[in-house]
């Protein structure tokens, strides 16, 4: 089959790299492979089977003429990715996941330090040196110090991924490269599943920190929130980092979240998310700074997450019903 695949690649090398040509090539390859195995089962040797297959399917010009495939416009051409390009893309997605995961973690750690230092100030820690308001300002300072590198990570990650924007317009993978990526995706599935289970378990168990801290008194509840944020930061990192690697494989294979149907769903859900989550963050900060509700305002995040998950699921179900 390697000889047949190589021959087919050479035949299509000079043809326009369009979606129509790609589908034609995959269909032709499937027919050639089926014929090759039939000949082998009938007792033909390797060379005989290859020769017969090529002689029967080798005239690509006639096939293109029969299908009425003519010249295509320049904007319809899509690139055929090389092995180096795919490896660079996967590595870039991995780095992007690392940076975004760390940046998100820094913001949550900063919020935790703000709550911790403010809580220490309320409990009279170092009251002879700093007033309660001064302790709150120190906490804000720590938050801002961690916020700056986090934002820098987000911006740098976004700029690094800009060079791969052209993939959104369409691309093709060589047959052998697509098979290799499918194999790597299958091998990564267990790692991704473990990271997902671990992250979900951490989030489900994280409120225990608040219950334990509250057992030592109402003033200690804020310390439990700090631990909760730290645990959630670890979970978010797992989701983002391993989710980005999985996303790279799915994008290259055009499956899962990167199928045509899923892209349409994500456009709507993403638009809603871009409005909802900034508003929730504003509610969290205002309720904390203005009304001093740090001990309870954290609940807006899990509640919003549950409601947003319900909305996403309901929207996906409705879309599938409409498609059916």
mmCIF file of N, CA and C in Angstrom, residues 109-127 130-143 218-223 225-226 284 287-295 297:
data_model
loop_
_atom_site.group_PDB
_atom_site.id
_atom_site.type_symbol
_atom_site.label_atom_id
_atom_site.label_comp_id
_atom_site.label_asym_id
_atom_site.label_seq_id
_atom_site.Cartn_x
_atom_site.Cartn_y
_atom_site.Cartn_z
ATOM 1 N N UNK A 109 -4.782 32.925 42.330
ATOM 2 C CA UNK A 109 -3.908 33.018 43.502
ATOM 3 C C UNK A 109 -3.880 34.454 44.021
ATOM 4 N N UNK A 110 -3.850 35.425 43.098
ATOM 5 C CA UNK A 110 -3.888 36.828 43.505
ATOM 6 C C UNK A 110 -5.159 37.168 44.252
ATOM 7 N N UNK A 111 -6.304 36.655 43.740
ATOM 8 C CA UNK A 111 -7.569 36.874 44.436
ATOM 9 C C UNK A 111 -7.544 36.218 45.818
ATOM 10 N N UNK A 112 -6.920 35.033 45.884
ATOM 11 C CA UNK A 112 -6.811 34.358 47.174
ATOM 12 C C UNK A 112 -5.963 35.133 48.166
ATOM 13 N N UNK A 113 -4.844 35.689 47.683
ATOM 14 C CA UNK A 113 -3.997 36.501 48.569
ATOM 15 C C UNK A 113 -4.717 37.751 49.041
ATOM 16 N N UNK A 114 -5.510 38.344 48.156
ATOM 17 C CA UNK A 114 -6.288 39.525 48.541
ATOM 18 C C UNK A 114 -7.239 39.190 49.684
ATOM 19 N N UNK A 115 -7.954 38.083 49.534
ATOM 20 C CA UNK A 115 -8.891 37.672 50.587
ATOM 21 C C UNK A 115 -8.150 37.315 51.867
ATOM 22 N N UNK A 116 -7.019 36.617 51.728
ATOM 23 C CA UNK A 116 -6.239 36.207 52.903
ATOM 24 C C UNK A 116 -5.729 37.402 53.690
ATOM 25 N N UNK A 117 -5.099 38.350 52.997
ATOM 26 C CA UNK A 117 -4.513 39.506 53.676
ATOM 27 C C UNK A 117 -5.604 40.394 54.266
ATOM 28 N N UNK A 118 -6.724 40.567 53.533
ATOM 29 C CA UNK A 118 -7.836 41.351 54.071
ATOM 30 C C UNK A 118 -8.408 40.684 55.317
ATOM 31 N N UNK A 119 -8.515 39.334 55.273
ATOM 32 C CA UNK A 119 -9.016 38.614 56.437
ATOM 33 C C UNK A 119 -8.086 38.719 57.636
ATOM 34 N N UNK A 120 -6.780 38.683 57.391
ATOM 35 C CA UNK A 120 -5.816 38.848 58.477
ATOM 36 C C UNK A 120 -5.929 40.233 59.092
ATOM 37 N N UNK A 121 -6.164 41.237 58.215
ATOM 38 C CA UNK A 121 -6.331 42.596 58.727
ATOM 39 C C UNK A 121 -7.560 42.723 59.610
ATOM 40 N N UNK A 122 -8.652 42.095 59.209
ATOM 41 C CA UNK A 122 -9.883 42.138 60.002
ATOM 42 C C UNK A 122 -9.697 41.449 61.351
ATOM 43 N N UNK A 123 -8.861 40.422 61.377
ATOM 44 C CA UNK A 123 -8.623 39.683 62.626
ATOM 45 C C UNK A 123 -7.526 40.298 63.480
ATOM 46 N N UNK A 124 -7.029 41.476 63.070
ATOM 47 C CA UNK A 124 -6.075 42.198 63.897
ATOM 48 C C UNK A 124 -4.636 41.796 63.716
ATOM 49 N N UNK A 125 -4.324 41.041 62.654
ATOM 50 C CA UNK A 125 -2.947 40.624 62.413
ATOM 51 C C UNK A 125 -2.098 41.848 62.073
ATOM 52 N N UNK A 126 -0.990 42.017 62.769
ATOM 53 C CA UNK A 126 -0.071 43.143 62.578
ATOM 54 C C UNK A 126 -0.789 44.489 62.683
ATOM 55 N N UNK A 127 -1.781 44.541 63.586
ATOM 56 C CA UNK A 127 -2.551 45.779 63.752
ATOM 57 C C UNK A 127 -1.699 46.924 64.289
ATOM 58 N N UNK A 130 0.061 47.917 60.591
ATOM 59 C CA UNK A 130 -0.827 48.287 59.490
ATOM 60 C C UNK A 130 -2.267 48.331 59.976
ATOM 61 N N UNK A 131 -3.004 49.315 59.479
ATOM 62 C CA UNK A 131 -4.432 49.375 59.774
ATOM 63 C C UNK A 131 -5.161 48.359 58.904
ATOM 64 N N UNK A 132 -6.452 48.169 59.186
ATOM 65 C CA UNK A 132 -7.240 47.213 58.415
ATOM 66 C C UNK A 132 -7.321 47.628 56.941
ATOM 67 N N UNK A 133 -7.496 48.932 56.705
ATOM 68 C CA UNK A 133 -7.551 49.425 55.320
ATOM 69 C C UNK A 133 -6.212 49.243 54.619
ATOM 70 N N UNK A 134 -5.124 49.450 55.355
ATOM 71 C CA UNK A 134 -3.797 49.279 54.758
ATOM 72 C C UNK A 134 -3.567 47.822 54.361
ATOM 73 N N UNK A 135 -4.036 46.894 55.188
ATOM 74 C CA UNK A 135 -3.901 45.472 54.862
ATOM 75 C C UNK A 135 -4.695 45.134 53.596
ATOM 76 N N UNK A 136 -5.876 45.742 53.467
ATOM 77 C CA UNK A 136 -6.672 45.507 52.261
ATOM 78 C C UNK A 136 -5.950 46.027 51.020
ATOM 79 N N UNK A 137 -5.314 47.178 51.163
ATOM 80 C CA UNK A 137 -4.585 47.757 50.032
ATOM 81 C C UNK A 137 -3.364 46.895 49.658
ATOM 82 N N UNK A 138 -2.734 46.318 50.677
ATOM 83 C CA UNK A 138 -1.608 45.411 50.406
ATOM 84 C C UNK A 138 -2.104 44.197 49.622
ATOM 85 N N UNK A 139 -3.275 43.704 50.009
ATOM 86 C CA UNK A 139 -3.860 42.583 49.276
ATOM 87 C C UNK A 139 -4.156 42.935 47.832
ATOM 88 N N UNK A 140 -4.693 44.140 47.612
ATOM 89 C CA UNK A 140 -4.947 44.606 46.243
ATOM 90 C C UNK A 140 -3.633 44.698 45.468
ATOM 91 N N UNK A 141 -2.567 45.148 46.158
ATOM 92 C CA UNK A 141 -1.263 45.244 45.515
ATOM 93 C C UNK A 141 -0.766 43.891 45.039
ATOM 94 N N UNK A 142 -0.915 42.872 45.877
ATOM 95 C CA UNK A 142 -0.505 41.518 45.480
ATOM 96 C C UNK A 142 -1.318 41.039 44.276
ATOM 97 N N UNK A 143 -2.623 41.350 44.285
ATOM 98 C CA UNK A 143 -3.475 40.947 43.167
ATOM 99 C C UNK A 143 -2.996 41.598 41.871
ATOM 100 N N UNK A 218 -16.539 31.863 62.515
ATOM 101 C CA UNK A 218 -16.992 32.593 61.331
ATOM 102 C C UNK A 218 -15.873 33.416 60.720
ATOM 103 N N UNK A 219 -14.967 33.924 61.571
ATOM 104 C CA UNK A 219 -13.867 34.748 61.063
ATOM 105 C C UNK A 219 -12.873 33.949 60.225
ATOM 106 N N UNK A 220 -12.905 32.644 60.369
ATOM 107 C CA UNK A 220 -11.956 31.799 59.642
ATOM 108 C C UNK A 220 -12.480 31.351 58.282
ATOM 109 N N UNK A 221 -13.735 31.693 57.973
ATOM 110 C CA UNK A 221 -14.335 31.233 56.717
ATOM 111 C C UNK A 221 -13.564 31.745 55.504
ATOM 112 N N UNK A 222 -13.049 32.979 55.616
ATOM 113 C CA UNK A 222 -12.339 33.558 54.465
ATOM 114 C C UNK A 222 -11.073 32.766 54.134
ATOM 115 N N UNK A 223 -10.461 32.147 55.160
ATOM 116 C CA UNK A 223 -9.273 31.338 54.903
ATOM 117 C C UNK A 223 -9.628 30.092 54.085
ATOM 118 N N UNK A 225 -11.943 30.049 51.852
ATOM 119 C CA UNK A 225 -12.114 30.535 50.477
ATOM 120 C C UNK A 225 -10.768 30.571 49.757
ATOM 121 N N UNK A 226 -9.726 30.956 50.494
ATOM 122 C CA UNK A 226 -8.376 31.009 49.906
ATOM 123 C C UNK A 226 -7.948 29.626 49.435
ATOM 124 N N UNK A 284 -18.604 39.746 41.468
ATOM 125 C CA UNK A 284 -17.719 39.216 42.508
ATOM 126 C C UNK A 284 -16.871 40.318 43.143
ATOM 127 N N UNK A 287 -19.182 43.073 44.994
ATOM 128 C CA UNK A 287 -19.713 42.550 46.252
ATOM 129 C C UNK A 287 -18.623 42.397 47.307
ATOM 130 N N UNK A 288 -17.383 42.169 46.848
ATOM 131 C CA UNK A 288 -16.280 42.035 47.797
ATOM 132 C C UNK A 288 -15.762 43.360 48.299
ATOM 133 N N UNK A 289 -15.434 44.261 47.373
ATOM 134 C CA UNK A 289 -14.841 45.544 47.751
ATOM 135 C C UNK A 289 -15.864 46.503 48.366
ATOM 136 N N UNK A 290 -17.063 46.556 47.811
ATOM 137 C CA UNK A 290 -18.059 47.535 48.266
ATOM 138 C C UNK A 290 -18.836 47.017 49.472
ATOM 139 N N UNK A 291 -19.264 45.741 49.398
ATOM 140 C CA UNK A 291 -20.124 45.208 50.459
ATOM 141 C C UNK A 291 -19.412 44.238 51.388
ATOM 142 N N UNK A 292 -18.120 44.000 51.149
ATOM 143 C CA UNK A 292 -17.305 43.163 52.028
ATOM 144 C C UNK A 292 -17.929 41.772 52.231
ATOM 145 N N UNK A 293 -18.305 41.132 51.124
ATOM 146 C CA UNK A 293 -18.948 39.820 51.176
ATOM 147 C C UNK A 293 -18.034 38.706 50.671
ATOM 148 N N UNK A 294 -16.743 38.824 50.963
ATOM 149 C CA UNK A 294 -15.777 37.845 50.468
ATOM 150 C C UNK A 294 -16.089 36.422 50.940
ATOM 151 N N UNK A 295 -16.720 36.304 52.097
ATOM 152 C CA UNK A 295 -16.951 34.979 52.669
ATOM 153 C C UNK A 295 -18.030 34.195 51.914
ATOM 154 N N UNK A 297 -19.392 35.599 48.476
ATOM 155 C CA UNK A 297 -19.582 35.998 47.073
ATOM 156 C C UNK A 297 -18.936 35.037 46.071
#
